[in-house]
Coordinates of C-alpha atoms in Angstrom, one line a residue:
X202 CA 0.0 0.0 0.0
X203 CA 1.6 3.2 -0.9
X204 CA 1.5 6.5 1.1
X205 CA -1.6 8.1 -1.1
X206 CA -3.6 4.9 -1.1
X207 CA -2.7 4.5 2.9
X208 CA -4.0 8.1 3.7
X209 CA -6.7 8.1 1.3
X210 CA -8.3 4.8 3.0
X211 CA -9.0 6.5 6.2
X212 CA -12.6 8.3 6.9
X213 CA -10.9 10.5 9.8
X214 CA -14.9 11.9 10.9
X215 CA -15.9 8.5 11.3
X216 CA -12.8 7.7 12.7
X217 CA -13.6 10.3 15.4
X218 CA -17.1 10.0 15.8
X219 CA -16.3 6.2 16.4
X220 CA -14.1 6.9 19.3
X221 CA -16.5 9.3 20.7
X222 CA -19.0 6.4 20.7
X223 CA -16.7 4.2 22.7
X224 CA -16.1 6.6 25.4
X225 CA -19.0 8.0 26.3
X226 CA -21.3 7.1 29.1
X227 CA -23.4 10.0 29.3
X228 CA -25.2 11.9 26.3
X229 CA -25.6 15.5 28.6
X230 CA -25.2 17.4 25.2
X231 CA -27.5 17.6 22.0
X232 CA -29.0 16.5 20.1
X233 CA -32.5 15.4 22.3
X234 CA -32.8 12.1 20.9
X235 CA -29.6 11.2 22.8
X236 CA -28.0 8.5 20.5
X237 CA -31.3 7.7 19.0
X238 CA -32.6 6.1 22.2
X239 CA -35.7 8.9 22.0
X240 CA -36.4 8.3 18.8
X241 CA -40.1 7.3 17.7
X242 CA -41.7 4.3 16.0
X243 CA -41.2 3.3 12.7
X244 CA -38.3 6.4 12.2
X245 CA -36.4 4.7 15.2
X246 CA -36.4 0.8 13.4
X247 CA -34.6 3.2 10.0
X248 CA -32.4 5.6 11.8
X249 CA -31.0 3.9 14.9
X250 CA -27.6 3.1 13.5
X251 CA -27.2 6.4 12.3
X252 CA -28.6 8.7 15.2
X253 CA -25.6 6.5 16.8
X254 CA -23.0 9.3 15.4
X255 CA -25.3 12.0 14.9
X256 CA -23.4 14.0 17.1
X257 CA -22.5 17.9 17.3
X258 CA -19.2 19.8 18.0
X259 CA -17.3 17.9 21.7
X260 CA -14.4 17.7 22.4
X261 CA -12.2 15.5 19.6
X262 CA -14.9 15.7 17.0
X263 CA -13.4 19.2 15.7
X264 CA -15.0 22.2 14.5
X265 CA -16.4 22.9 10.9
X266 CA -15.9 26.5 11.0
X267 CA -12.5 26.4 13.1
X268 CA -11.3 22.7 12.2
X269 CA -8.0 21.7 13.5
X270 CA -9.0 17.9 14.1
X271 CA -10.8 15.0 12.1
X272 CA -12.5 17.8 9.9
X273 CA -9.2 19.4 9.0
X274 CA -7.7 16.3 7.9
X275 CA -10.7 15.1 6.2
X276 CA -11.0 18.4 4.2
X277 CA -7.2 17.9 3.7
X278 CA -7.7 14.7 2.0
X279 CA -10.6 16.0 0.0
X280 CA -8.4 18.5 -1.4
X281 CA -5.5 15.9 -2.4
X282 CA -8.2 13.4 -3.9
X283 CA -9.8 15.9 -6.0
X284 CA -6.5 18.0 -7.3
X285 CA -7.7 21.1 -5.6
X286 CA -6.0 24.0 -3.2
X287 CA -8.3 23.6 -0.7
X288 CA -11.5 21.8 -0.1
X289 CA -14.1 22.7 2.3
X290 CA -17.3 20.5 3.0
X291 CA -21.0 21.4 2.7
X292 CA -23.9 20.5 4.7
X293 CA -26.4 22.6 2.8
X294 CA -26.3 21.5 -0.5
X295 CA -24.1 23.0 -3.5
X296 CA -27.0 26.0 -2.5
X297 CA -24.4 26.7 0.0
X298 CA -21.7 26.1 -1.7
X299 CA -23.4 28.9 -4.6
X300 CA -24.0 31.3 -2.0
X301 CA -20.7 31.4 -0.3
X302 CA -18.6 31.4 -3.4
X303 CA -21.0 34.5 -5.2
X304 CA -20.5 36.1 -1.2
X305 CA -17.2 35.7 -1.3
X306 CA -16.2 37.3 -4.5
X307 CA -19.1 39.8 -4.9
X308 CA -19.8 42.9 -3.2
X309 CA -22.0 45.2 -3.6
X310 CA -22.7 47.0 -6.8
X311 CA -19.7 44.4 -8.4
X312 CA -20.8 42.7 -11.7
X313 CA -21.8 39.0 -12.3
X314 CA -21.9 37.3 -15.8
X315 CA -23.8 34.3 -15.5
X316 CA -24.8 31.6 -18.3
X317 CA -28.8 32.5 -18.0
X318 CA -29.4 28.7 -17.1
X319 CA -27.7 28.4 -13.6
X320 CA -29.7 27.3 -10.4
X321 CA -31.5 29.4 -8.4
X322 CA -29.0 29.5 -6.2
X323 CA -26.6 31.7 -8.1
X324 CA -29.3 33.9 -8.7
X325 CA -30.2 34.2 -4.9
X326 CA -26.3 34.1 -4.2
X327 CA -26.8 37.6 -6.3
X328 CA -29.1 38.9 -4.7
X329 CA -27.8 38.4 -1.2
X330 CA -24.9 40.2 -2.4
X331 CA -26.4 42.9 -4.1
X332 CA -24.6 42.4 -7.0
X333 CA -25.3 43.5 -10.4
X334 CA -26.0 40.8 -13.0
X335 CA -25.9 40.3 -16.9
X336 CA -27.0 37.3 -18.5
X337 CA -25.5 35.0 -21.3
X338 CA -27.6 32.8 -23.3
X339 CA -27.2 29.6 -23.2
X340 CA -26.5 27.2 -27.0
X341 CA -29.6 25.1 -28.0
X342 CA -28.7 22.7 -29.6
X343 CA -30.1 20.0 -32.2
X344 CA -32.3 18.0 -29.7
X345 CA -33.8 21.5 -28.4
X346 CA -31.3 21.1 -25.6
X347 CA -30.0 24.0 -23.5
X348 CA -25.9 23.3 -22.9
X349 CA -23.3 25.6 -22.7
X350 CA -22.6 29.1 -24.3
X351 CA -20.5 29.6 -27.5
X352 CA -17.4 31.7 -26.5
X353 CA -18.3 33.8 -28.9
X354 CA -20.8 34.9 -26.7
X355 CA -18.5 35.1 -23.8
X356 CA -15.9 37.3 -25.4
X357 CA -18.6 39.8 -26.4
X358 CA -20.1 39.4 -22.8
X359 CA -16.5 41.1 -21.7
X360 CA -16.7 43.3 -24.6
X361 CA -19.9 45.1 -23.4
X362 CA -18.8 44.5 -19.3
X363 CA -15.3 45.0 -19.3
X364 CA -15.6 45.4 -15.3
X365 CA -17.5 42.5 -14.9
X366 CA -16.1 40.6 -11.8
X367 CA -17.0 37.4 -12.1
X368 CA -18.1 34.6 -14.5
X369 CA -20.6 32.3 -13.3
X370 CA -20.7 29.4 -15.3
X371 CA -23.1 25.4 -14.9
X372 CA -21.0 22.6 -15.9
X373 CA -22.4 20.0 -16.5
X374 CA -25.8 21.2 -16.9
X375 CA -28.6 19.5 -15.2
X376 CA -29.0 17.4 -18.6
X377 CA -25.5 16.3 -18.6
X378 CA -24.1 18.4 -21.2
X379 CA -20.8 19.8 -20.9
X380 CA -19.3 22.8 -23.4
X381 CA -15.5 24.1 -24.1
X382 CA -15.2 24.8 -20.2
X383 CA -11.3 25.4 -20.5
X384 CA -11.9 28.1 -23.2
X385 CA -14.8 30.1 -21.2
X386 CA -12.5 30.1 -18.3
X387 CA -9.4 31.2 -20.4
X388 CA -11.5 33.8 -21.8
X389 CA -12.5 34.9 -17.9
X390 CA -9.0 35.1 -17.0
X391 CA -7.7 37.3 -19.8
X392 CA -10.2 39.5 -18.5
X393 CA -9.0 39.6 -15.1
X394 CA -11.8 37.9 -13.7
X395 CA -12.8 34.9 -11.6
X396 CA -14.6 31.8 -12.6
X397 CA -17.1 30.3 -10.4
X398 CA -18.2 26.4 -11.8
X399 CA -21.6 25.3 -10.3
X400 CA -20.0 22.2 -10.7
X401 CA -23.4 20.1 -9.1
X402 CA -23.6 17.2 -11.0
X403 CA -19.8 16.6 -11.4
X404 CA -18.4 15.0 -8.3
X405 CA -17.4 12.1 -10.1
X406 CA -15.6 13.9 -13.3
X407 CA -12.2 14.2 -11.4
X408 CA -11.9 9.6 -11.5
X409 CA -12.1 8.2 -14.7
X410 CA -10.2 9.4 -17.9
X411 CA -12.9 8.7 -20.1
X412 CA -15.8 11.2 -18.4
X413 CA -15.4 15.1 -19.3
X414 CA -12.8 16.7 -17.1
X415 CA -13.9 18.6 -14.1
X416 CA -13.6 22.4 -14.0
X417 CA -10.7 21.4 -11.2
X418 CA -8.6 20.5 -13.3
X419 CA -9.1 23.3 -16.0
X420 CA -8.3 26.1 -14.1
X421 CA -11.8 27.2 -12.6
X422 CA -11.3 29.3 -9.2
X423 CA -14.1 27.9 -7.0
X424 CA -15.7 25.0 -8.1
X425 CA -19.0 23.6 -6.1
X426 CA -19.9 19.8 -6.3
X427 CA -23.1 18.2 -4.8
X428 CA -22.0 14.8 -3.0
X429 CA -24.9 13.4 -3.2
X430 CA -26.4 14.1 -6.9
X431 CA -23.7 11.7 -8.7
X432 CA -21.6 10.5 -5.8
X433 CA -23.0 8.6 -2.7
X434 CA -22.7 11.2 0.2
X435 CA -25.9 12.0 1.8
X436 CA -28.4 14.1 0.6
X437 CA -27.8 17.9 1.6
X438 CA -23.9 17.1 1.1
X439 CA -21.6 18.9 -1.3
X440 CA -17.7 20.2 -1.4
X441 CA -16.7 23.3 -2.4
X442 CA -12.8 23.8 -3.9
X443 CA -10.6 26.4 -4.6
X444 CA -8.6 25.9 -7.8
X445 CA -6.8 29.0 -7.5
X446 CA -4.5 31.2 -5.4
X447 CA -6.9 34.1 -6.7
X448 CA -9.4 33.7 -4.4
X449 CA -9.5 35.2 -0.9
X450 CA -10.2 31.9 1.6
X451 CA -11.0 34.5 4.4
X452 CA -14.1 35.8 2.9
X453 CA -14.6 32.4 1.9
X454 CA -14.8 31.2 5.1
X455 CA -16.5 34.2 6.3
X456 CA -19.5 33.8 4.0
X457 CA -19.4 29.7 5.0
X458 CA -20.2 30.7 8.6
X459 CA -23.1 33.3 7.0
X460 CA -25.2 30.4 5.1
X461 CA -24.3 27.1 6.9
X462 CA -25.7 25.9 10.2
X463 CA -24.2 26.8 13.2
X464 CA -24.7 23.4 14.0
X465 CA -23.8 21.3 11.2
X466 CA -24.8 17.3 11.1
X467 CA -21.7 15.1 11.8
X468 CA -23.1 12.2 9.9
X469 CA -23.6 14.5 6.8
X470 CA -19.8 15.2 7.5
X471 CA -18.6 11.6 7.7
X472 CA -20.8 10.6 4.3
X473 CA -18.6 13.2 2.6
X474 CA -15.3 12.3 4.2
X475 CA -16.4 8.2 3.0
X476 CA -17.4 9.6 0.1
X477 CA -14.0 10.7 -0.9
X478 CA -12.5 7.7 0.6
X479 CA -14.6 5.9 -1.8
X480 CA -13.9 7.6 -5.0
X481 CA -9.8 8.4 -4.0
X482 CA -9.6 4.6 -4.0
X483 CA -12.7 2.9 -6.1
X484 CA -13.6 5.5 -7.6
X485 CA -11.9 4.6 -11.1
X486 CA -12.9 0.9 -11.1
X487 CA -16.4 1.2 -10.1
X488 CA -16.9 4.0 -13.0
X489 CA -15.6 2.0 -15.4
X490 CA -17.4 -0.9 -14.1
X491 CA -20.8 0.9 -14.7
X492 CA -19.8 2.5 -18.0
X493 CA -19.3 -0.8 -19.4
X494 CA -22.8 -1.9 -18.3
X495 CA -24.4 1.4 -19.1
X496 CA -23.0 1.7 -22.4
X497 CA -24.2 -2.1 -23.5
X498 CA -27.9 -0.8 -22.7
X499 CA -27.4 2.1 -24.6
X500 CA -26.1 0.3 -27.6
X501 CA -29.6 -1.4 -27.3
X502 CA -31.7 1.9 -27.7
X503 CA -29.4 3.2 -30.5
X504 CA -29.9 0.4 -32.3
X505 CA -33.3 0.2 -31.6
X506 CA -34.4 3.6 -32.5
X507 CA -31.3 6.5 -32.1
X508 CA -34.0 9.5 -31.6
X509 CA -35.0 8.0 -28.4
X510 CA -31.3 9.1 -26.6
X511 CA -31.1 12.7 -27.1
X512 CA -27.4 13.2 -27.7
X513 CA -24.9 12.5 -30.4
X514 CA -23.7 9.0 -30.5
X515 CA -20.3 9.2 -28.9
X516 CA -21.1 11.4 -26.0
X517 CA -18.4 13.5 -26.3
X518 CA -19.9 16.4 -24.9
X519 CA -22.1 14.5 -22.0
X520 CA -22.3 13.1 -18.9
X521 CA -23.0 9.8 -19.8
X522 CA -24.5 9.0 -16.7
X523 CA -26.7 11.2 -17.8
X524 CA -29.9 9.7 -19.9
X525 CA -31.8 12.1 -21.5
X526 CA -34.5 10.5 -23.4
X527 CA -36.9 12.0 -26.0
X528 CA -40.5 11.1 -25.8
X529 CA -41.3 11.9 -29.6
X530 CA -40.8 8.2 -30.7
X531 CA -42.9 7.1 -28.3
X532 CA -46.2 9.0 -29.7
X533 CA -46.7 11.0 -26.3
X534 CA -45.1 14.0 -24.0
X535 CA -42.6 13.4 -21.4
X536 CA -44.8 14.1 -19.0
X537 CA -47.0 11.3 -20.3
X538 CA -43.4 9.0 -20.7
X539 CA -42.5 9.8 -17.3
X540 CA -45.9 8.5 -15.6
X541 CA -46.0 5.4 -17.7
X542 CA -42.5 4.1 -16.5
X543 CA -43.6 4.9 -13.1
X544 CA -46.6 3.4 -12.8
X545 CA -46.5 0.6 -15.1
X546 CA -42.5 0.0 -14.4
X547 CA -41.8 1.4 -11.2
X548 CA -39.1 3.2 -12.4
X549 CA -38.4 6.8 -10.8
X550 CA -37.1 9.5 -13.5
X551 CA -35.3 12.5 -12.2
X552 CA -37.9 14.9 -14.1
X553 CA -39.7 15.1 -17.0
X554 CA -40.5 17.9 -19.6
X555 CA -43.1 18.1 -22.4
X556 CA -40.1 16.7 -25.1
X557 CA -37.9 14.7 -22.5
X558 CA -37.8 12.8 -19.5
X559 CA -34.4 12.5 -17.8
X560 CA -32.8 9.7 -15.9
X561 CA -29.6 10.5 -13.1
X562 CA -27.7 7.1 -12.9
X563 CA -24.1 6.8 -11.1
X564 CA -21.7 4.5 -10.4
X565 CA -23.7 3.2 -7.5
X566 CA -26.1 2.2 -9.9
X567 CA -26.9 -1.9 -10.4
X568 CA -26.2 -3.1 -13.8
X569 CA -29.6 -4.7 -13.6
X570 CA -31.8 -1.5 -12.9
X571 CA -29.8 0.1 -17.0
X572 CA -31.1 -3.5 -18.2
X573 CA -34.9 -2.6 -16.6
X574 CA -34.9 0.7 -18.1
X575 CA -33.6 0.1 -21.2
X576 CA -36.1 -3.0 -21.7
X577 CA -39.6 -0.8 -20.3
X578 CA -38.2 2.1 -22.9
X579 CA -38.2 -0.8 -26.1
X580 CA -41.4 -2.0 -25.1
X581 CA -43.0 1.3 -24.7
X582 CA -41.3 2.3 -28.0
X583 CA -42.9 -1.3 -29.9
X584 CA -46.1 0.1 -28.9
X585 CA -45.8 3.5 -30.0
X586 CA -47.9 5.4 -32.2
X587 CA -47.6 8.2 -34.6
X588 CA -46.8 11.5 -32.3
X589 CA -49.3 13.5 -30.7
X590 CA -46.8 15.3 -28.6
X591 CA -47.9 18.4 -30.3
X592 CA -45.5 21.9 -30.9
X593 CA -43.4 22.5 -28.3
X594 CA -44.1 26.6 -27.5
X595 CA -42.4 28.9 -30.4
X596 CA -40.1 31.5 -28.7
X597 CA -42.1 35.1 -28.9
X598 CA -38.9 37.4 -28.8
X599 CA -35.4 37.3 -30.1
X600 CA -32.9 36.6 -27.3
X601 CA -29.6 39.2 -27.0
X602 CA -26.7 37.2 -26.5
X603 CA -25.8 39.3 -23.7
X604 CA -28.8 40.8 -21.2
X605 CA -28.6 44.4 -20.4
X606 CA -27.0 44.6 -17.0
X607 CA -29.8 44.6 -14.0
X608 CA -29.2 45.8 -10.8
X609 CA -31.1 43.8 -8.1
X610 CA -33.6 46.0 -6.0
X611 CA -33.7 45.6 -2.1
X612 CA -37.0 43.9 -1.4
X613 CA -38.9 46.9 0.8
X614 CA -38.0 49.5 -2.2
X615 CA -39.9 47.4 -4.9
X616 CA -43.1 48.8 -6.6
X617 CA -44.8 45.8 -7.7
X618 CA -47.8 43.8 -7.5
X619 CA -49.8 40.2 -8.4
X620 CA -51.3 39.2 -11.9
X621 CA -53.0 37.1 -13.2
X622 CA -51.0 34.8 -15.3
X623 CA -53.6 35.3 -18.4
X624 CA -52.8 39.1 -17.8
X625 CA -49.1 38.9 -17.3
X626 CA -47.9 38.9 -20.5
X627 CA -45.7 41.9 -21.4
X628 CA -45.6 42.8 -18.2
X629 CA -41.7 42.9 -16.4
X630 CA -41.6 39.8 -13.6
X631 CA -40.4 40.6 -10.4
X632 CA -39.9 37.7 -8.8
X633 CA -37.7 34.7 -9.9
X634 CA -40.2 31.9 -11.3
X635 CA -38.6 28.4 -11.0
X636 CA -40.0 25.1 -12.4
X637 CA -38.4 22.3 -10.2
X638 CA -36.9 20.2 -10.7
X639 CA -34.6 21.2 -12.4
X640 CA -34.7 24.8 -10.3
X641 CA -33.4 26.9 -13.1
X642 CA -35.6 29.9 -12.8
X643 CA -38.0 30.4 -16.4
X644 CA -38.0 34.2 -15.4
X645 CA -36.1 36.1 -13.5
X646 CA -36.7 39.9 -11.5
X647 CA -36.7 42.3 -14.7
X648 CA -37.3 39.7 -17.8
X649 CA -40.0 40.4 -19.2
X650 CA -42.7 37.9 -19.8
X651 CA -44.0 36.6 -23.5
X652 CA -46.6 34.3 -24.3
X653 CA -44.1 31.4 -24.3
X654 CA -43.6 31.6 -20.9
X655 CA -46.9 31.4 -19.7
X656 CA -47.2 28.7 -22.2
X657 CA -44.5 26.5 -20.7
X658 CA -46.0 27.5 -17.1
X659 CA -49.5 26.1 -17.7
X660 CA -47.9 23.0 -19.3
X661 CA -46.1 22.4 -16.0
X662 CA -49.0 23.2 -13.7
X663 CA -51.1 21.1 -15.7
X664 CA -49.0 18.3 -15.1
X665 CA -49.3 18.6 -11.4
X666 CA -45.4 19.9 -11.7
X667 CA -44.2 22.2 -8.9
X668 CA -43.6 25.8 -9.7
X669 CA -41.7 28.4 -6.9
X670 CA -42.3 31.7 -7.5
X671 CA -46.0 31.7 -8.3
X672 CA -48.9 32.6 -6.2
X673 CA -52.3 30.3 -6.2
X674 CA -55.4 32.1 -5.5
X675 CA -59.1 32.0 -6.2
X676 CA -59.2 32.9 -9.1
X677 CA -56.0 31.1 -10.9
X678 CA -52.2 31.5 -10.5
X679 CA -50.5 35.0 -10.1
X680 CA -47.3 36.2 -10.8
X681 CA -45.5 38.9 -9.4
X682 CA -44.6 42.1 -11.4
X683 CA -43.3 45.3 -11.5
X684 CA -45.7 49.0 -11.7
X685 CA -44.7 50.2 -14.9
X686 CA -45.1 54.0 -14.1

């Protein structure tokens, strides 16, 4: 065993929280259900094990916000497994992750360019900031899929906002799809600013030489990863890494302490620090491992019928792991797709659209469970009829590039008021409007709202979807906009 693999095999949280365990006699500390012993019913038969080490910041269990312990190291670790300058871990989510990094490199009045199809996150991240923002459109491209912007686009992004501070970039996006990252950063830099990657669904890309490269290891400044998306931490983990010596790590740290608990779940901790054990030592096998099973079922559908997988052929610019499959072949909408496999199959999609449905597999996925999707989606197919998925809603208003810049308004200063959806249109939103999944906002405060929009909203809301942003009343959904005076 060399030194890497030696260091990389321990899980110091667990390590700690182990020891804690062994020693202690008394639980005079929270949390109230004292080792799980309080626990009720059904919950207690489930979480027993874990409530075990749900434990909260004693002596030898370090300090997330001061570590010099187990979370140091862990972090430590994280950093060396992943090829970053530091790592530090999240217990709210690549939300707080977002948040810190914008807080961190944003202050007030500062300009953001961000590709328009980020989370909300970034866009709340803004706004807690009071940052200025300009938007830059996303590509589309031959499936009618959003992916990343041309850096055409990003050069004349810098052209019109020389000052702008910071790019703000979604790699890969929620449908896997993964653009010239290593140029749009390049293109940042010459420009003399920083590159934030909401780097979500990528935990995985730093461990197998044939998945996309993570923004790591291209020169992004602060990257943020969910651990729990495409890696097996628990849900509500993520990492966020500095790439660069750019970045200042006190106001990093200082904006960590602003949007994380002051109490932060130890067994949310140790899932990321076995995480990282996992993928530093497994992590190339067991991705290989389920590309080769993976790929076999998508050989199947290609061969079957190629429209169905809505990407080119050899992947090169997706996640395979992700599988984005177009209901058109299948003679209904993906909403329609979406139910079938779940109630018929039981099979679980991530979300569904009114073209596409999309499935989130990882490497802790059972070979068996690509084989049961793969054979409901041929069967489905055999049966299909010609389409009657219908248009999809036409685009009323040609898209800039490059928003104009919008300065976000403090919330007791804004002149605004609810409408009607029907009434809406034309009218300048005021509110960020957020189908989720996938919680990339449809409208954000000062976009002005076409017919398409309200299109895509009753689609959604007719398919029992959830919407943020919107306000149910008596007489139908309202949206929030601005007094034109």
């Amino acid at each position: 065993m060399n030194n890497y693999t030696e260091k990389q095999a321990r899980i110091p949280i667990l390590e700690a929280l182990i020891a804690y365990r062994q020693h202690v006699k008394v639980l005079g500390h929270v949390p109230g259900h004292k080792g799980g012993q309080g626990l009720y019913g059904d919950f207690a038969h489930y979480a027993m094990q874990l409530a075990m080490i749900d434990a909260t910041e004693l002596p030898g269990l370090d300090d997330l916000f001061h570590p010099q312990g187990a979370i140091a190291e862990a972090q430590a670790l994280a950093a060396e497994a992943f090829g970053s300058l530091s790592t530090y871990f999240l217990v709210a989510g690549s939300t707080a992750g977002n948040l810190a990094a914008i807080l961190a490199t944003c202050d007030e009045g500062d300009l953001a360019l961000v590709v328009r199809h980020a989370h909300q996150s970034v866009w709340h991240g803004l706004d807690l900031a009071r940052a200025r923002r300009a938007t830059i459109q996303p590509a589309i491209d031959c499936f009618g899929v959003l992916t990343s912007p041309s850096v055409e686009s990003v050069k004349e992004a810098f052209l019109r906002y020389p000052l702008a501070k910071v790019l703000i970039v979604t790699s890969p996006t929620y449908d896997g799809r993964i653009g010239d990252l290593r140029a749009l950063i390049e293109v940042a830099h010459a420009h003399d600013a920083l590159v934030i990657v909401d780097e979500a669904h990528g935990v995985h890309l730093p461990f197998h030489p044939q998945i996309p490269q993570s923004a790591i290891a291209l020169g992004a400044d602060l990257i943020v990863q969910s651990a729990h998306k495409m890696g097996t931490g628990l849900t509500q983990t993520g990492l966020l890494h500095v790439g660069t010596n750019r970045v200042s790590q006190v106001k990093l740290q200082k904006a960590l302490r602003m949007v994380q608990s002051s109490s932060p779940s130890y067994l949310l901790l140790a899932s990321i620090d076995a995480m990282r054990a996992q993928l530093a030592l497994e992590g190339e096998a067991r991705i290989g491992k389920a590309l080769v099973a993976m790929q076999k079922e998508q050989q199947r559908l290609f061969d079957a019928c190629p429209s169905i997988l809505a990407y080119e052929r050899d992947g090169a610019r997706q996640d395979p792991f992700k599988w984005l499959i177009d209901a058109t072949p299948f003679g209904f909408s993906g909403f329609a797709l979406e139910q079938r496999l779940r109630e018929q199959y039981g099979i679980y999609a991530e979300y569904a659209t009114q073209r596409h449905v999309l499935f989130v597999f990882s490497y802790g996925t059972r070979p068996k469970e690509w084989t049961i999707v793969t054979d409901a989606l041929l069967e489905l197919h055999a049966l299909a009829k010609d389409s009657v998925m219908g248009d999809l809603p036409k685009d009323d208003h040609d898209l800039d590039p490059v928003s104009p810049m919008y300065d976000a308004l403090p919330f007791h200063k804004d002149r605004s008021r609810w409408v009607l959806l029907s009434m809406a249109i034309g009218s300048t939103c005021a509110q960020t409007v957020t189908i989720y999944p996938p919680g990339i906002p449809i409208l954000l405060p000062g976009e002005v709202i076409y017919a398409s929009h309200i299109e895509i909203l009753r689609r959604v809301l007719d398919n029992k979807k959830r919407v943020d942003g919107l306000m149910d009343g008596d007489e139908g959904y309202a949206i929030h906009c601005f007094i034109n005076e």
